[in-house]
Amino acid sequence: MSPDKIKSVSEPTLRRLPSYLHLLKRLDQQGRGIVSCTYISKDLKLDPTQVRKDLAATGIVGKPKIGYDVNNLIRSIESFLDWNNQTDAFLAGVGNLGRALMGYERFKDYGLNIVGVFDSDHEKIGTTVADRKILPIAKLPELARRMHINIGIITAPAEAAQIIADLMIEGGIIAIWNFAPTSIKVPDNVIVEKAHLYTSLAVLSHKLAEALANERSPEDEKGIANKLE
Ligand code: ATP
C-alpha cells in the first residue's frame, strides 16, 4: 500500500475499517468464504455505496454479483491497518491482571504491542513495570491522539471501566479490549471485545458440573442411594 493511497482515505473510513474486520472474522469463523457488500452493509447498518468505497480504499475490489473473498478482504484490511500503526495498544489499570498482560511476551507474536500503561493510583504512577513506566490516566487521551493508538485494554475494576473507556474514546481509540467485569457504552464506530473472565469461568464451572453428573454411572448412583439408606 503506497503512502499516497493512504492519504486519500478519510478518517471516518479508517474508523469504520475495524468494524468490517470484526464482522469478517466472525464470518470466517462460521466458515463463510464469500460475502457481498449488501450483507456487510445490512449487518453494520451502513450505506452499501459507502461500504464499497471504504473497502476499495484498502486496495480490494469485489467481483460483481459474487462479492468479496472473506479471507482476501481480511488480509487486505489487516495489512492496511498495520501500516497505520494499528497494533500498538494502551493499557489502563496496572493491577495483577494488567501486570500479567504486560508481562505476556507472546502478544507480540499476535501483533499486539502494549506501548503505554496508565493508572490512577499515585503510588503506582512513575514506577516501572515490565520495562514500562506507569503514566497518570489523565494523560491517556492526549498521548493516544499523538501516538495514533487504536487499541485500548481495560484491566481496571468495574466501577472505573466506563470512565477509562470515555478517556480512550476521547483519545481516538477505536478498539477496546475490556477485561473489567462490566459492560461499557461506546459509540457505534468503536469496537468492544469483552474478555470477562468471570463469565468464562461461569461457563466452565457449569460445563464441569454437567460433565461430572454425566460421568456418574448408574452403579455409582445405586451406591450413593444405598449409602443414603
Ligand atoms: P493491586 O492490588 O495491585 O491494585 P488489583 O488487581 O487487586 O491489584 P484492582 O482493584 O483490580 O487491583 O485494580 C486494578 C488497577 O486499576 C489498580 O492498579 C487500580 O489502581 C487501577 N485503577 C482503578 N481505577 C482506575 C482508573 N479510574 N483509572 C486507571 N486505573 C484505575
Short mmCIF file of C-alpha atoms and ligand atoms in Angstrom, two decimals:
data_model
loop_
_atom_site.label_atom_id
_atom_site.label_comp_id
_atom_site.label_asym_id
_atom_site.label_seq_id
_atom_site.Cartn_x
_atom_site.Cartn_y
_atom_site.Cartn_z
CA MET A 1 0.00 0.00 0.00
CA SER A 2 1.57 3.26 -1.06
CA PRO A 3 1.55 6.27 1.28
CA ASP A 4 -0.25 8.27 -1.45
CA LYS A 5 -3.12 5.85 -1.37
CA ILE A 6 -3.36 6.07 2.42
CA LYS A 7 -3.52 9.85 2.36
CA SER A 8 -6.64 9.79 0.22
CA VAL A 9 -8.57 7.80 2.83
CA SER A 10 -10.81 9.79 5.13
CA GLU A 11 -10.75 9.42 8.89
CA PRO A 12 -14.38 8.16 9.02
CA THR A 13 -13.37 5.40 6.57
CA LEU A 14 -10.43 4.48 8.76
CA ARG A 15 -12.71 4.46 11.76
CA ARG A 16 -15.12 2.03 10.06
CA LEU A 17 -12.48 -0.49 8.97
CA PRO A 18 -12.18 -2.27 12.33
CA SER A 19 -15.96 -2.88 12.29
CA TYR A 20 -15.63 -4.59 8.89
CA LEU A 21 -12.74 -6.66 10.18
CA HIS A 22 -14.70 -7.69 13.23
CA LEU A 23 -17.64 -8.87 11.09
CA LEU A 24 -15.42 -10.60 8.52
CA LYS A 25 -13.55 -12.55 11.17
CA ARG A 26 -16.86 -13.71 12.60
CA LEU A 27 -17.98 -14.85 9.13
CA ASP A 28 -14.64 -16.59 8.59
CA GLN A 29 -15.07 -18.48 11.87
CA GLN A 30 -18.51 -19.56 10.65
CA GLY A 31 -16.83 -20.96 7.52
CA ARG A 32 -18.18 -18.38 5.10
CA GLY A 33 -15.89 -17.90 2.07
CA ILE A 34 -17.65 -15.13 0.17
CA VAL A 35 -19.55 -12.08 1.36
CA SER A 36 -21.50 -9.45 -0.53
CA CYS A 37 -21.38 -5.73 0.02
CA THR A 38 -25.14 -5.78 0.73
CA TYR A 39 -24.65 -8.32 3.51
CA ILE A 40 -21.93 -6.22 5.15
CA SER A 41 -23.93 -3.02 4.86
CA LYS A 42 -27.06 -4.62 6.34
CA ASP A 43 -25.20 -6.20 9.22
CA LEU A 44 -23.40 -2.98 10.13
CA LYS A 45 -26.33 -0.70 9.24
CA LEU A 46 -24.28 1.28 6.72
CA ASP A 47 -24.93 2.55 3.20
CA PRO A 48 -23.78 -0.10 0.62
CA THR A 49 -22.06 2.53 -1.56
CA GLN A 50 -20.13 3.70 1.47
CA VAL A 51 -19.08 0.15 2.29
CA ARG A 52 -17.89 -0.45 -1.31
CA LYS A 53 -15.87 2.79 -1.22
CA ASP A 54 -14.36 2.00 2.19
CA LEU A 55 -13.29 -1.48 1.12
CA ALA A 56 -11.88 -0.22 -2.16
CA ALA A 57 -9.70 2.13 -0.10
CA THR A 58 -7.88 -0.91 1.33
CA GLY A 59 -6.98 -1.93 -2.23
CA ILE A 60 -9.54 -4.68 -2.75
CA VAL A 61 -12.36 -4.76 -5.30
CA GLY A 62 -15.29 -7.16 -5.08
CA LYS A 63 -16.45 -9.28 -8.01
CA PRO A 64 -19.81 -8.04 -9.38
CA LYS A 65 -22.72 -10.34 -8.41
CA ILE A 66 -20.34 -12.56 -6.42
CA GLY A 67 -18.91 -10.39 -3.69
CA TYR A 68 -15.67 -10.44 -1.79
CA ASP A 69 -13.48 -13.34 -0.80
CA VAL A 70 -13.68 -13.14 3.01
CA ASN A 71 -10.06 -14.18 3.58
CA ASN A 72 -8.65 -11.78 0.99
CA LEU A 73 -10.68 -8.99 2.46
CA ILE A 74 -9.47 -9.73 6.00
CA ARG A 75 -5.84 -9.77 4.80
CA SER A 76 -6.31 -6.59 2.84
CA ILE A 77 -7.83 -4.67 5.76
CA GLU A 78 -5.30 -6.08 8.23
CA SER A 79 -2.31 -5.05 6.14
CA PHE A 80 -3.90 -1.66 5.61
CA LEU A 81 -4.43 -1.15 9.34
CA ASP A 82 -0.96 -2.45 10.25
CA TRP A 83 0.53 0.20 8.05
CA ASN A 84 -1.33 2.69 10.16
CA ASN A 85 0.17 1.53 13.46
CA GLN A 86 -2.98 -0.37 14.31
CA THR A 87 -1.49 -2.84 16.72
CA ASP A 88 0.09 -0.51 19.24
CA ALA A 89 -2.05 -0.51 22.38
CA PHE A 90 -2.50 1.36 25.64
CA LEU A 91 -3.41 -0.46 28.85
CA ALA A 92 -5.25 1.15 31.76
CA GLY A 93 -5.23 -0.36 35.24
CA VAL A 94 -1.89 -1.81 36.30
CA GLY A 95 -3.19 -4.27 38.93
CA ASN A 96 -2.49 -8.00 38.96
CA LEU A 97 -4.30 -8.68 35.69
CA GLY A 98 -2.78 -5.66 33.94
CA ARG A 99 0.70 -6.69 35.05
CA ALA A 100 0.10 -10.24 33.80
CA LEU A 101 -0.91 -8.98 30.35
CA MET A 102 2.03 -6.58 30.25
CA GLY A 103 4.40 -9.43 31.01
CA TYR A 104 2.97 -11.76 28.38
CA GLU A 105 5.59 -11.55 25.64
CA ARG A 106 3.64 -13.76 23.21
CA PHE A 107 1.18 -10.91 22.44
CA LYS A 108 3.85 -9.55 20.12
CA ASP A 109 3.52 -12.73 18.02
CA TYR A 110 -0.10 -11.74 17.50
CA GLY A 111 0.84 -8.21 16.58
CA LEU A 112 -0.20 -6.57 19.85
CA ASN A 113 2.32 -4.22 21.36
CA ILE A 114 1.48 -2.54 24.68
CA VAL A 115 3.32 0.76 24.32
CA GLY A 116 1.76 2.78 27.15
CA VAL A 117 0.37 1.89 30.57
CA PHE A 118 -1.77 4.07 32.82
CA ASP A 119 -3.16 4.08 36.35
CA SER A 120 -4.91 6.43 38.75
CA ASP A 121 -3.02 5.29 41.85
CA HIS A 122 -0.44 7.94 42.79
CA GLU A 123 1.74 5.31 44.43
CA LYS A 124 1.99 3.40 41.16
CA ILE A 125 2.36 6.36 38.79
CA GLY A 126 6.02 6.91 37.91
CA THR A 127 7.07 3.37 38.84
CA THR A 128 8.19 0.87 36.21
CA VAL A 129 6.56 -2.48 35.45
CA ALA A 130 7.78 -4.84 32.70
CA ASP A 131 10.04 -2.07 31.39
CA ARG A 132 7.18 0.39 31.08
CA LYS A 133 6.72 3.49 33.18
CA ILE A 134 3.20 3.86 34.60
CA LEU A 135 1.65 7.15 33.50
CA PRO A 136 -1.25 9.12 35.00
CA ILE A 137 -4.59 8.09 33.50
CA ALA A 138 -5.45 11.75 32.77
CA LYS A 139 -2.66 11.79 30.18
CA LEU A 140 -4.17 8.93 28.17
CA PRO A 141 -6.32 10.90 25.67
CA GLU A 142 -3.60 13.32 24.61
CA LEU A 143 -0.94 10.64 24.25
CA ALA A 144 -3.29 8.29 22.39
CA ARG A 145 -4.00 11.04 19.86
CA ARG A 146 -0.37 11.96 19.48
CA MET A 147 0.75 8.35 19.03
CA HIS A 148 -2.27 7.35 16.87
CA ILE A 149 -3.15 4.50 19.20
CA ASN A 150 -6.15 2.42 18.15
CA ILE A 151 -6.35 -0.30 20.77
CA GLY A 152 -7.16 0.22 24.43
CA ILE A 153 -7.04 -2.52 27.07
CA ILE A 154 -9.03 -2.04 30.26
CA THR A 155 -7.80 -4.03 33.26
CA ALA A 156 -9.24 -1.79 35.97
CA PRO A 157 -12.14 -2.61 38.34
CA ALA A 158 -15.73 -2.49 37.03
CA GLU A 159 -16.52 0.90 38.57
CA ALA A 160 -13.65 2.54 36.63
CA ALA A 161 -14.32 0.88 33.26
CA GLN A 162 -16.68 3.50 31.77
CA ILE A 163 -14.51 6.44 32.86
CA ILE A 164 -11.48 4.79 31.25
CA ALA A 165 -13.43 3.86 28.09
CA ASP A 166 -14.53 7.50 27.72
CA LEU A 167 -10.92 8.68 28.02
CA MET A 168 -9.84 6.13 25.42
CA ILE A 169 -12.56 7.24 23.01
CA GLU A 170 -11.59 10.88 23.60
CA GLY A 171 -8.07 9.86 22.57
CA GLY A 172 -9.31 8.37 19.29
CA ILE A 173 -9.07 4.73 20.36
CA ILE A 174 -11.45 2.62 18.29
CA ALA A 175 -10.98 -0.88 19.62
CA ILE A 176 -11.33 -1.66 23.31
CA TRP A 177 -10.44 -4.96 24.89
CA ASN A 178 -12.42 -4.87 28.10
CA PHE A 179 -11.30 -7.14 30.93
CA ALA A 180 -13.34 -5.25 33.55
CA PRO A 181 -16.33 -7.37 34.64
CA THR A 182 -18.92 -4.91 33.35
CA SER A 183 -20.32 -3.64 30.06
CA ILE A 184 -19.27 -0.27 28.68
CA LYS A 185 -21.19 2.12 26.44
CA VAL A 186 -19.37 3.26 23.30
CA PRO A 187 -20.31 4.97 20.00
CA ASP A 188 -21.16 2.67 17.03
CA ASN A 189 -17.76 3.14 15.42
CA VAL A 190 -15.91 1.77 18.43
CA ILE A 191 -15.40 -1.97 18.77
CA VAL A 192 -15.52 -3.58 22.17
CA GLU A 193 -14.25 -7.05 22.76
CA LYS A 194 -15.30 -8.34 26.17
CA ALA A 195 -12.82 -10.52 27.98
CA HIS A 196 -14.87 -11.07 31.09
CA LEU A 197 -13.04 -13.77 32.97
CA TYR A 198 -15.93 -14.33 35.41
CA THR A 199 -18.34 -15.08 32.56
CA SER A 200 -15.90 -17.53 31.09
CA LEU A 201 -15.38 -19.15 34.49
CA ALA A 202 -19.16 -19.46 34.99
CA VAL A 203 -19.45 -21.35 31.69
CA LEU A 204 -16.51 -23.58 32.61
CA SER A 205 -17.97 -24.37 36.06
CA HIS A 206 -21.37 -25.18 34.60
CA LYS A 207 -19.89 -27.47 31.94
CA LEU A 208 -17.73 -29.17 34.56
CA ALA A 209 -20.79 -29.77 36.77
CA GLU A 210 -22.63 -31.27 33.77
CA ALA A 211 -19.66 -33.44 32.81
CA LEU A 212 -19.27 -34.75 36.36
CA ALA A 213 -23.01 -35.50 36.61
CA ASN A 214 -22.92 -37.43 33.30
CA GLU A 215 -19.80 -39.31 34.37
CA ARG A 216 -21.60 -40.89 37.30
CA SER A 217 -22.54 -44.41 36.26
CA PRO A 218 -25.88 -46.00 37.30
CA GLU A 219 -23.81 -48.21 39.70
CA ASP A 220 -22.42 -45.08 41.36
CA GLU A 221 -25.95 -43.74 41.69
CA LYS A 222 -27.05 -47.09 43.24
CA GLY A 223 -24.09 -46.93 45.60
CA ILE A 224 -24.94 -43.40 46.63
CA ALA A 225 -28.60 -44.39 47.15
CA ASN A 226 -27.53 -47.41 49.29
CA LYS A 227 -25.24 -45.25 51.40
CA LEU A 228 -28.05 -42.78 51.96
CA GLU A 229 -30.45 -45.51 53.13
P1 ATP B 1 -3.45 -4.05 43.12
O1 ATP B 1 -3.72 -4.65 44.46
O2 ATP B 1 -2.01 -4.04 42.69
O3 ATP B 1 -4.04 -2.66 42.95
P2 ATP B 1 -5.61 -5.48 41.88
O4 ATP B 1 -5.55 -6.40 40.71
O5 ATP B 1 -6.20 -6.00 43.13
O6 ATP B 1 -4.11 -5.00 42.08
P3 ATP B 1 -7.79 -3.80 41.02
O7 ATP B 1 -8.61 -3.31 42.15
O8 ATP B 1 -8.35 -4.87 40.14
O9 ATP B 1 -6.33 -4.14 41.55
O10 ATP B 1 -7.42 -2.57 40.11
C1 ATP B 1 -6.60 -2.73 39.01
C2 ATP B 1 -5.85 -1.44 38.78
O11 ATP B 1 -6.75 -0.47 38.25
C3 ATP B 1 -5.24 -0.83 40.03
O12 ATP B 1 -3.87 -0.58 39.79
C4 ATP B 1 -6.01 0.47 40.21
O13 ATP B 1 -5.20 1.50 40.76
C5 ATP B 1 -6.38 0.78 38.78
N1 ATP B 1 -7.49 1.75 38.64
C6 ATP B 1 -8.61 1.88 39.40
N2 ATP B 1 -9.36 2.90 38.97
C7 ATP B 1 -8.72 3.41 37.89
C8 ATP B 1 -8.98 4.49 37.00
N3 ATP B 1 -10.08 5.26 37.09
N4 ATP B 1 -8.08 4.74 36.02
C9 ATP B 1 -6.96 3.99 35.90
N5 ATP B 1 -6.66 2.97 36.70
C10 ATP B 1 -7.53 2.67 37.67
#
